[in-house]
Short mmCIF file of C-alpha atoms in Angstrom, two decimals:
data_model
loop_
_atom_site.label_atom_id
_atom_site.label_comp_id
_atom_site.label_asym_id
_atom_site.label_seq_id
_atom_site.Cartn_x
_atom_site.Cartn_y
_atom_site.Cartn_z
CA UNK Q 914 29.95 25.26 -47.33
CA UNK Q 915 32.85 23.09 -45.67
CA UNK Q 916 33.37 26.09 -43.38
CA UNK Q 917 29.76 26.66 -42.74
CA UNK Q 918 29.62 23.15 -41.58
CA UNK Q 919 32.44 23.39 -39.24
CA UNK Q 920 30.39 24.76 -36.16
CA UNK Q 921 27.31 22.28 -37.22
CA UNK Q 922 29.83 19.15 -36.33
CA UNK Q 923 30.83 21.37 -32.97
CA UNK Q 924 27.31 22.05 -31.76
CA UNK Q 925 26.09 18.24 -31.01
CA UNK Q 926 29.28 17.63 -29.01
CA UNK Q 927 29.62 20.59 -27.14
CA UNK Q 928 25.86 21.09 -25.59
CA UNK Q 929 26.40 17.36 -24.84
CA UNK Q 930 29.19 17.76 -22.71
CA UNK Q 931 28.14 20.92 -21.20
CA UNK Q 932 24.71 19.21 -20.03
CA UNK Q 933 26.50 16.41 -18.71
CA UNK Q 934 29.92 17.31 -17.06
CA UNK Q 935 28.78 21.34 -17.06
CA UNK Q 936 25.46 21.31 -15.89
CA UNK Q 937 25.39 17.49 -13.95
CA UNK Q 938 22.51 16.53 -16.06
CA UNK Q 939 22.43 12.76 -18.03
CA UNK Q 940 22.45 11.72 -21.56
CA UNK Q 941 19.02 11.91 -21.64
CA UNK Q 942 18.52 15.42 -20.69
CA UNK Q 943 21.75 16.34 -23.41
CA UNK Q 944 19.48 14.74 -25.89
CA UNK Q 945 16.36 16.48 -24.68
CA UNK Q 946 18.26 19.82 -25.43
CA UNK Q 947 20.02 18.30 -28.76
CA UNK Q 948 16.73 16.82 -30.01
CA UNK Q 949 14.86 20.54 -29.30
CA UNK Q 950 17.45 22.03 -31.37
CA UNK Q 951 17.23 19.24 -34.17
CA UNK Q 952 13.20 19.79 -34.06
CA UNK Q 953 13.17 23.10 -34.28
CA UNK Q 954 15.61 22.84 -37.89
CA UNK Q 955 13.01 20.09 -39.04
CA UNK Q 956 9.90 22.58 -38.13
CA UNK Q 957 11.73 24.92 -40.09
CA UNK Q 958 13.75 23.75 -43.17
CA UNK Q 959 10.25 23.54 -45.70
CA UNK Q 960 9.57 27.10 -44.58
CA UNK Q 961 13.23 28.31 -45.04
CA UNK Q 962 13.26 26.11 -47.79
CA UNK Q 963 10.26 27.95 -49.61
CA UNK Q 964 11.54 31.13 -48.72
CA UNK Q 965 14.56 30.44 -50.97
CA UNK Q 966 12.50 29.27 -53.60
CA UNK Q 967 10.42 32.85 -53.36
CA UNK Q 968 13.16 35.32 -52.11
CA UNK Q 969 16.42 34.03 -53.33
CA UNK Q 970 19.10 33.35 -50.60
CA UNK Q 971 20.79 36.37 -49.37
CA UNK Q 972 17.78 37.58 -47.01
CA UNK Q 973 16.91 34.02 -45.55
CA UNK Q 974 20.62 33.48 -44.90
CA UNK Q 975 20.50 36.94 -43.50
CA UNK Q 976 18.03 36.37 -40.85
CA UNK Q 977 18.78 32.87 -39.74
CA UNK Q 978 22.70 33.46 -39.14
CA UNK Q 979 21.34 36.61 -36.75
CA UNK Q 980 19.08 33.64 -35.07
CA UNK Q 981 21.89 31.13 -34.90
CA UNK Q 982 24.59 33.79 -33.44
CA UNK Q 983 22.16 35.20 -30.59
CA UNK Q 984 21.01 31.49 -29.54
CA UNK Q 985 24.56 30.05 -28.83
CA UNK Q 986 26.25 33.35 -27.19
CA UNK Q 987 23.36 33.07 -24.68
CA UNK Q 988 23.15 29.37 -24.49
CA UNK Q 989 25.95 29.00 -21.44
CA UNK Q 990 24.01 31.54 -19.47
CA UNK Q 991 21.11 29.53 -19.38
CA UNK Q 992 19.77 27.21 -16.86
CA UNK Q 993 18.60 23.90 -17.92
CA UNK Q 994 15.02 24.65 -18.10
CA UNK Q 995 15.46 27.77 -20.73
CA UNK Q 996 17.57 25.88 -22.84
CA UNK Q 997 14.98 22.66 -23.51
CA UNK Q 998 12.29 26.05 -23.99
CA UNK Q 999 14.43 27.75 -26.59
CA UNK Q 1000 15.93 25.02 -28.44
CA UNK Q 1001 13.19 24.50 -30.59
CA UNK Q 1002 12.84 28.10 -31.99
CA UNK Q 1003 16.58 28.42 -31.87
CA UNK Q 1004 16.71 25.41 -34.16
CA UNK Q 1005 13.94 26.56 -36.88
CA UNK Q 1006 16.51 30.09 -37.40
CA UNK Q 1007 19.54 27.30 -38.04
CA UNK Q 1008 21.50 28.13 -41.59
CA UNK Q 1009 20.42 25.48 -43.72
CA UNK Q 1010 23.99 25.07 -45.11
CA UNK Q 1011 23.30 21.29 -46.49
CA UNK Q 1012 20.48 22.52 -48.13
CA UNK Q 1013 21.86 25.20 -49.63
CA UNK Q 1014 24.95 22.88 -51.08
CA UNK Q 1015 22.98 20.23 -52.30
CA UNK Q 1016 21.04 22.95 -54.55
CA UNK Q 1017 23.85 24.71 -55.54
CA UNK Q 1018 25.27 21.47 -56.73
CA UNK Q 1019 21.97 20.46 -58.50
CA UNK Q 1020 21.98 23.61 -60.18
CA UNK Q 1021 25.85 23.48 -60.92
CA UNK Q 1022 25.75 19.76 -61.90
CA UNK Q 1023 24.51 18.09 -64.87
CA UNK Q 1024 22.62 15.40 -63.95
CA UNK Q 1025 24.83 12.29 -65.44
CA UNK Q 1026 27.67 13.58 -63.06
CA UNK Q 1027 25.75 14.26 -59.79
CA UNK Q 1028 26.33 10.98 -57.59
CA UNK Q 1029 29.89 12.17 -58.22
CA UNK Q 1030 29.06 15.53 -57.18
CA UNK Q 1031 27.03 14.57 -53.94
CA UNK Q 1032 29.08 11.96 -52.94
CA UNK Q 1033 31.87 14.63 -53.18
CA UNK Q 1034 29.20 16.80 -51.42
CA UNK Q 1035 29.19 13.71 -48.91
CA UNK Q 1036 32.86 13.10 -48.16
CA UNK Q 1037 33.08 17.49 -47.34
CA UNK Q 1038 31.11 16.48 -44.72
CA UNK Q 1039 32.56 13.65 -43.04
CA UNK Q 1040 36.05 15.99 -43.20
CA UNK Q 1041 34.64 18.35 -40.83
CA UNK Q 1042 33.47 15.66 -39.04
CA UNK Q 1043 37.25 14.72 -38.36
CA UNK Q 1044 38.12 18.19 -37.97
CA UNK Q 1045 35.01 20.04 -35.86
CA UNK Q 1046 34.25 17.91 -33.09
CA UNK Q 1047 37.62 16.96 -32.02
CA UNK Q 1048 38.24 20.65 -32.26
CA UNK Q 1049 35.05 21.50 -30.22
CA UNK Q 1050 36.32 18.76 -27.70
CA UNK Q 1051 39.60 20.20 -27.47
CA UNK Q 1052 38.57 23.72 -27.08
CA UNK Q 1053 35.65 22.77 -24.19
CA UNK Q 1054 38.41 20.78 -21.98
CA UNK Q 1055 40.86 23.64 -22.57
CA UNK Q 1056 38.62 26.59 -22.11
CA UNK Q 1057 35.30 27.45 -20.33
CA UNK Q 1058 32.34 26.18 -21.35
CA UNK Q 1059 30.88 30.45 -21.39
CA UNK Q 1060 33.95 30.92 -23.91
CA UNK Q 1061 33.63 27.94 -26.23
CA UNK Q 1062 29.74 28.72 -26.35
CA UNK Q 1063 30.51 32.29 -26.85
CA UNK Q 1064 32.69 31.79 -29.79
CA UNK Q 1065 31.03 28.96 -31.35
CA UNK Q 1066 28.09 31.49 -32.10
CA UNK Q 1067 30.43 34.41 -33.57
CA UNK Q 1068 31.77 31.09 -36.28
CA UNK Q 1069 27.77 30.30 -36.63
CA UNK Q 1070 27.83 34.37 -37.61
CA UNK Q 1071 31.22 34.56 -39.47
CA UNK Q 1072 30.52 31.37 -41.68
CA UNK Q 1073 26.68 32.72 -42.17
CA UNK Q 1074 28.01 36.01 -43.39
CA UNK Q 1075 30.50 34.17 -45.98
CA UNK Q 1076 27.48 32.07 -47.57
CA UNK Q 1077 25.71 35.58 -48.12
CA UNK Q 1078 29.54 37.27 -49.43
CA UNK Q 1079 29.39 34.45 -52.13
CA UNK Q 1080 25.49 34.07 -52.39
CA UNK Q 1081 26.12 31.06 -54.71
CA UNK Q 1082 23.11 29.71 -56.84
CA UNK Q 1083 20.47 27.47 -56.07
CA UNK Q 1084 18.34 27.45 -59.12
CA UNK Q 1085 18.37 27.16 -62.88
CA UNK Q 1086 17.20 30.62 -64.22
CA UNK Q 1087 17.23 32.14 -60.68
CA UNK Q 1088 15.73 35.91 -60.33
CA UNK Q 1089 14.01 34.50 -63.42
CA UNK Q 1090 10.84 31.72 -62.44
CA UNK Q 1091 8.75 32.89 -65.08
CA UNK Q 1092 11.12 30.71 -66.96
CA UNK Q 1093 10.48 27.89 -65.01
CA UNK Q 1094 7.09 27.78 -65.56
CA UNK Q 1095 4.38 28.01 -62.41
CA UNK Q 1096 4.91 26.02 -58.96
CA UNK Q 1097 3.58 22.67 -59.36
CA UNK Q 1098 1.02 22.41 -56.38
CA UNK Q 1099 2.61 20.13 -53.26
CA UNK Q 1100 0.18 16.57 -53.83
CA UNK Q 1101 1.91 16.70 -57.71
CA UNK Q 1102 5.26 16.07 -56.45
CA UNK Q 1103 5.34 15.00 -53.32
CA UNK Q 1104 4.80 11.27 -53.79
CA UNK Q 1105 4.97 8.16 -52.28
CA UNK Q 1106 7.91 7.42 -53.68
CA UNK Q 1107 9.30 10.86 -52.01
CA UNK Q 1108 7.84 10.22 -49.01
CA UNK Q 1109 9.72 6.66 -48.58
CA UNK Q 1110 12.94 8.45 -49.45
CA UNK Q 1111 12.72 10.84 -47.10
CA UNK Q 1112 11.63 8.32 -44.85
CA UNK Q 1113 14.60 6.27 -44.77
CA UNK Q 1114 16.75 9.33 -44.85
CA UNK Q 1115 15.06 10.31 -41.68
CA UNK Q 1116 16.09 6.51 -40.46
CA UNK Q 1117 19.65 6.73 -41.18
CA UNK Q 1118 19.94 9.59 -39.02
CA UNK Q 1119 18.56 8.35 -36.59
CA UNK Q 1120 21.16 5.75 -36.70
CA UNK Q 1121 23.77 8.16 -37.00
CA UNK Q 1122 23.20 10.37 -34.14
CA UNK Q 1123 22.55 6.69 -31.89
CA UNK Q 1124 25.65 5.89 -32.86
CA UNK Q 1125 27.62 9.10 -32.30
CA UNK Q 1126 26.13 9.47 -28.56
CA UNK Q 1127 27.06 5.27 -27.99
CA UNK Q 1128 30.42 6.28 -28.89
CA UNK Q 1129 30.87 9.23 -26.65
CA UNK Q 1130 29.19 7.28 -23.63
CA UNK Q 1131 30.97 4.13 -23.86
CA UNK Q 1132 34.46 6.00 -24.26
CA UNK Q 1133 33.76 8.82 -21.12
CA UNK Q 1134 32.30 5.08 -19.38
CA UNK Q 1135 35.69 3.70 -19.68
CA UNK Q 1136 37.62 6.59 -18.88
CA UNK Q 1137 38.78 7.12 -22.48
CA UNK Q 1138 37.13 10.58 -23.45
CA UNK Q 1139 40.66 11.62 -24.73
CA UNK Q 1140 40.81 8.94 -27.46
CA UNK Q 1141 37.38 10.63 -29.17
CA UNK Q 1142 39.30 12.75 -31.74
CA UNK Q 1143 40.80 9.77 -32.85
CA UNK Q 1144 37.73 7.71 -32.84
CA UNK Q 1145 36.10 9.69 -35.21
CA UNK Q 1146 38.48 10.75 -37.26
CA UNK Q 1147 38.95 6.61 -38.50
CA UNK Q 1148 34.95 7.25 -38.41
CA UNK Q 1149 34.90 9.83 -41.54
CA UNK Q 1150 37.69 8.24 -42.85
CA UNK Q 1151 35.75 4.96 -43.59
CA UNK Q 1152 32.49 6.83 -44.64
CA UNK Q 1153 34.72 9.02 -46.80
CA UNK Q 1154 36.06 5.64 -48.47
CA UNK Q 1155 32.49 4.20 -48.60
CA UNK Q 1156 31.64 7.49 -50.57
CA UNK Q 1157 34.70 7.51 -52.84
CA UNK Q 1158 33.53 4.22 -54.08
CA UNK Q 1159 29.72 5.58 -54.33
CA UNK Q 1160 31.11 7.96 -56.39
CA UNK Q 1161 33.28 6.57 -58.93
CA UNK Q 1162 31.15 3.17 -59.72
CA UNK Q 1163 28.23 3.89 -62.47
CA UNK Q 1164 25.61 2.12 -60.44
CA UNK Q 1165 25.26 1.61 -56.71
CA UNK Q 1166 23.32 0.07 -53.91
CA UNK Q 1167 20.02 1.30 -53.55
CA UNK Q 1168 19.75 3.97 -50.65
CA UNK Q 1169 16.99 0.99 -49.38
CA UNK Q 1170 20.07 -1.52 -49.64
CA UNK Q 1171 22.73 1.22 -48.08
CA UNK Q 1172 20.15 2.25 -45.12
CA UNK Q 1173 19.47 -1.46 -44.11
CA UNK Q 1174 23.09 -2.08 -43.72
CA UNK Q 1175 24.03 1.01 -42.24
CA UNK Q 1176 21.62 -0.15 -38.79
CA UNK Q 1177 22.52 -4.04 -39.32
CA UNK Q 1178 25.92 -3.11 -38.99
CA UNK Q 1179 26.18 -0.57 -36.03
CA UNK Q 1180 23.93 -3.16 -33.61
CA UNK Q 1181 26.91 -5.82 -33.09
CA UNK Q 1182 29.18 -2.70 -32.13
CA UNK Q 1183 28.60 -2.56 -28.39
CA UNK Q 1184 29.96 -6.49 -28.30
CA UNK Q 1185 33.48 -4.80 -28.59
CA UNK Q 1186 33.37 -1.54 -26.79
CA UNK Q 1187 37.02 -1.82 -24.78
CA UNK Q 1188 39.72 -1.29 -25.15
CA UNK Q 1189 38.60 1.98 -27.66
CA UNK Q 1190 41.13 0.65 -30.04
CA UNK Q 1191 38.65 -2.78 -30.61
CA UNK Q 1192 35.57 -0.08 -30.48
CA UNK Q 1193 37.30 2.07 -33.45
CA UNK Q 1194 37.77 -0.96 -35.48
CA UNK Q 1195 33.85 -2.23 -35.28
CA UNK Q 1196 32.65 0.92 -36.17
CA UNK Q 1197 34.00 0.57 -39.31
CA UNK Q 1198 31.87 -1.27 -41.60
CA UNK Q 1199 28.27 0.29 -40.33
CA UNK Q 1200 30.44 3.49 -41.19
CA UNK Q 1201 31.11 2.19 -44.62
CA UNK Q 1202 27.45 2.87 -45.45
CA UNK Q 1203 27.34 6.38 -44.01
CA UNK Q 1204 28.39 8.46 -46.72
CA UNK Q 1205 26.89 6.25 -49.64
CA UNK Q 1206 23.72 6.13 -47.79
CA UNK Q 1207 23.22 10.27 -47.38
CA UNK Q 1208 24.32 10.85 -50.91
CA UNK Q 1209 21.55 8.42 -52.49
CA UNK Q 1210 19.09 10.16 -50.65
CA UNK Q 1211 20.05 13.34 -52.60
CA UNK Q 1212 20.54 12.02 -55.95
CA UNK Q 1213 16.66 10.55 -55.16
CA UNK Q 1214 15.23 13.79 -54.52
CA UNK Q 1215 16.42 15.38 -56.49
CA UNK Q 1216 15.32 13.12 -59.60
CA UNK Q 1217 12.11 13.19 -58.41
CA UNK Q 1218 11.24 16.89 -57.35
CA UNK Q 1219 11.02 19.21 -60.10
CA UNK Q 1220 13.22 22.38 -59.98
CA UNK Q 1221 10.93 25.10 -59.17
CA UNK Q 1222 10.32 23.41 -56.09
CA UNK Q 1223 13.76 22.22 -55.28
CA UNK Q 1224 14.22 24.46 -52.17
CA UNK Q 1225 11.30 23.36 -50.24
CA UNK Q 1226 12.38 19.53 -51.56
CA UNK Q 1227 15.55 20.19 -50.31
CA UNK Q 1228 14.25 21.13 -47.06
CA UNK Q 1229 11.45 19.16 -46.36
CA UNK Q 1230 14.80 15.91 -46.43
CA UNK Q 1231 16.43 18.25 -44.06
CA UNK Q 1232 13.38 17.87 -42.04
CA UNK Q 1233 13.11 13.99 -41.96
CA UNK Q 1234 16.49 13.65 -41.74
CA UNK Q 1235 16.38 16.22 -38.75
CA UNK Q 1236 13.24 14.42 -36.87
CA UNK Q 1237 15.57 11.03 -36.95
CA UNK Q 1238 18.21 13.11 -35.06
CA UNK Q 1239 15.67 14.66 -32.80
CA UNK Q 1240 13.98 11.36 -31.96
CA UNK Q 1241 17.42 9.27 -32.19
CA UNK Q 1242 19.06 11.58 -29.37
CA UNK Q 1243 16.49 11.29 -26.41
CA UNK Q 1244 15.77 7.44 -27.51
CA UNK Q 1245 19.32 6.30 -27.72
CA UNK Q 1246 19.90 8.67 -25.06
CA UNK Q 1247 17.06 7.18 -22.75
CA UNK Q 1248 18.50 3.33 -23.48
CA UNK Q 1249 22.09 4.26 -22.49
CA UNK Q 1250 21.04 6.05 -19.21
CA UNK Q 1251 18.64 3.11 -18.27
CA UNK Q 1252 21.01 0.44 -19.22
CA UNK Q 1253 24.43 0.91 -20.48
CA UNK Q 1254 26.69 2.53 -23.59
CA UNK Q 1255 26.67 -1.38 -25.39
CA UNK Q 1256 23.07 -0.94 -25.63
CA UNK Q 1257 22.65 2.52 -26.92
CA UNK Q 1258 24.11 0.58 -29.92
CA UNK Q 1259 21.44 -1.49 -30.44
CA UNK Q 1260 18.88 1.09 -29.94
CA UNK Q 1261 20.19 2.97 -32.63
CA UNK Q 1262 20.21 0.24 -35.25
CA UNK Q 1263 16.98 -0.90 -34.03
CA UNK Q 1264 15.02 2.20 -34.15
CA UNK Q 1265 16.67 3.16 -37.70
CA UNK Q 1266 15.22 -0.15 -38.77
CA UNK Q 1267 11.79 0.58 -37.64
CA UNK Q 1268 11.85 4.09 -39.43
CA UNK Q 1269 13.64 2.68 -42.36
CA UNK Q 1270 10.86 -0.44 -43.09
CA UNK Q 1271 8.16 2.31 -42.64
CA UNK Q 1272 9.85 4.23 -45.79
CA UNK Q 1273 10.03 0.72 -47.84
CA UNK Q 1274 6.71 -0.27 -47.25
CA UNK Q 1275 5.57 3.77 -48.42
CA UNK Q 1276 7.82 3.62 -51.43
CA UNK Q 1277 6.46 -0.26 -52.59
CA UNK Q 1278 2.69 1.01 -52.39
CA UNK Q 1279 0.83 2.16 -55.04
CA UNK Q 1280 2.09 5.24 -57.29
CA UNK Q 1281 -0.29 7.98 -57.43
CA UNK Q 1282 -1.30 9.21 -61.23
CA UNK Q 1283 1.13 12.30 -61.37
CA UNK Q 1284 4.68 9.80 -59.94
CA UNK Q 1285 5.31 7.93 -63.16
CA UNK Q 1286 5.25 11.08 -65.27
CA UNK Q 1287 6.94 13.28 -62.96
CA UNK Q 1288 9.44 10.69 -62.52
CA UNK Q 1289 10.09 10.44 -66.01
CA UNK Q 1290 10.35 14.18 -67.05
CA UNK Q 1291 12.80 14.61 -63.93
CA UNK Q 1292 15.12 11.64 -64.05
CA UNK Q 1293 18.63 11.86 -66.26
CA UNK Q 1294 21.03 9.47 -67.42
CA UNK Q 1295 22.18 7.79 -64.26
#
């Protein structure tokens, strides 16, 4: 899965600097194209993610890397226009690979020991954060953008065919659901509670990708493009701490708690945007909360949705967390091309607020009948 997730970290990067220095189209158009893409995998992850729970993975995996591979080999000989038409079916065929993990894990994992296995989970992540985009970077400024594209689709194909070499498991008894009894129907499980979750999840995303595309603007803004690697490296590396510590204490923040920060903290950010040195170390602390913040939102779901459904559960938090990088990418993109990089920061910790206090207010209101009991029977030791 860390390989899988190596071209996912590339992608974002690399059709925003082809849109913008390739093509001579702004941030907002990069995030038009982005967003599409985004869409398209939160359209598509509760479908994928009941097809798992029906067909096992192998023959989803199967189909979508054929999707993924196709989409990006053709993407640089695209106009504008046919990208922003086919990102959003494009998207939809994307290899759920965090989906897959976080199942795999759940169904690894007993429960007393998964915040250390998802922040783990987590913290795999943020390294190929520090390793994929500075690598897509690199590999755009030293080659053409046709042959980055190009190749970026064969490791979308080569990592898809690995997940469907190992074909790891994703469900207690799997081949076998007689034994785990008959699927619940969707208004049993999917509760208010849920909803909020996946809510905020879909918040902190949006903060994230705000954040990421502030970054990249302000740095190409002050003619510092070449210090990005760096940048994010120190990035992951303070999310990966934040998650260490997630990890290893026996109870933590609320992901409520985490998500607030996480947007309180990245708003102050554009106040110290030069020299990139003083913009590294203020994007420290909101990144603190990156890592803690994703793996609560796993450890939630998973309590609360039962397994037979855990696929489609699984993928219907890809899909919030997906729509807060689809909206999050035009948005912040919008506020940086109308105004400046120092503002795209507050945009992003503003709009993950808004998103965020929606998902509070769903999770405070009234339980229905079938949340208490379901929450019980599914919850272990924390």
């Amino acid at each position: 899965m860390f390989l899988a997730r190596l071209p996912m970290t590339m992608n974002g990067v690399l059709m925003t600097l082809y849109i913008v220095t390739g093509l001579g189209r702004g941030y907002g158009a990069a995030g038009l194209v982005g967003g599409g893409v985004t869409l398209g995998m939160a359209l598509g992850a509760p479908m994928l993610g009941r097809c798992f729970d029906r067909y096992g993975l192998r023959p989803v995996v199967a189909v979508c890397g054929i999707g993924t591979t196709v989409f990006w080999i053709a993407a640089p000989h695209l106009p504008f226009e046919a990208l922003a038409v086919v990102a959003v079916p494009a998207g939809m065929l994307s290899v759920p690979a965090g989906s897959l993990a976080r199942q795999a894990l759940a169904t690894l994992v007993p429960p007393e020991q998964r915040r250390a296995a998802y922040s783990l989970d987590t913290i795999s992540i943020e390294a190929t954060f520090m390793v994929g985009p500075a690598a897509g970077i690199a590999a755009i400024t030293a080659f053409s953008p046709m042959w980055t594209l190009t190749a970026l689709g064969v490791l979308f194909g080569g990592t898809a065919f690995l997940i469907w070499l190992v074909n790891p498991p994703i469900r207690e008894g799997a081949g076998q659901a007689a034994e785990l009894g008959p699927r619940p129907p969707l208004r049993s499980w999917l509760t208010g509670r849920l909803v909020g979750t996946l809510l905020i999840a879909g918040g902190a995303l949006f903060v994230l990708i705000g954040t990421e595309l502030a970054t990249l603007a302000a740095l190409r803004a002050n003619g510092e493009l070449g210090v990005t690697g760096l940048v994010i490296v120190v990035m992951c590396t303070a999310s990966i701490t934040g998650g260490i510590v997630h990890g290893l204490v026996k109870r933590s923040l609320p992901q409520g708690v985490l998500m607030l920060l996480l947007a309180l903290l990245v708003m102050p950010v554009g106040l110290a945007d030069h020299p990139w040195w003083l913009l590294m170390l203020a994007l420290i602390p909101t990144n603190l909360m990156c890592a803690p913040t994703l793996s609560a939102t796993t450890e939630t779901v998973t309590r609360l949705a039962p397994p037979r459904v855990r696929g489609e559960a699984m993928g219907l938090q890809d899909a919030f967390t997906r729509l807060g990088l689809a909206v999050g990418g035009p948005v912040v993109g919008f506020a940086i091309d109308h105004s400046s990089p120092e503002w795209g920061f507050v945009a992003a910790g503003l709009g993950g607020l808004v998103i965020a206090s929606a998902g509070l207010l769903r999770r405070r209101g009234p339980a229905t009948a079938a949340e208490p009991a379901l929450a019980a029977a599914t919850a272990g030791p924390e």
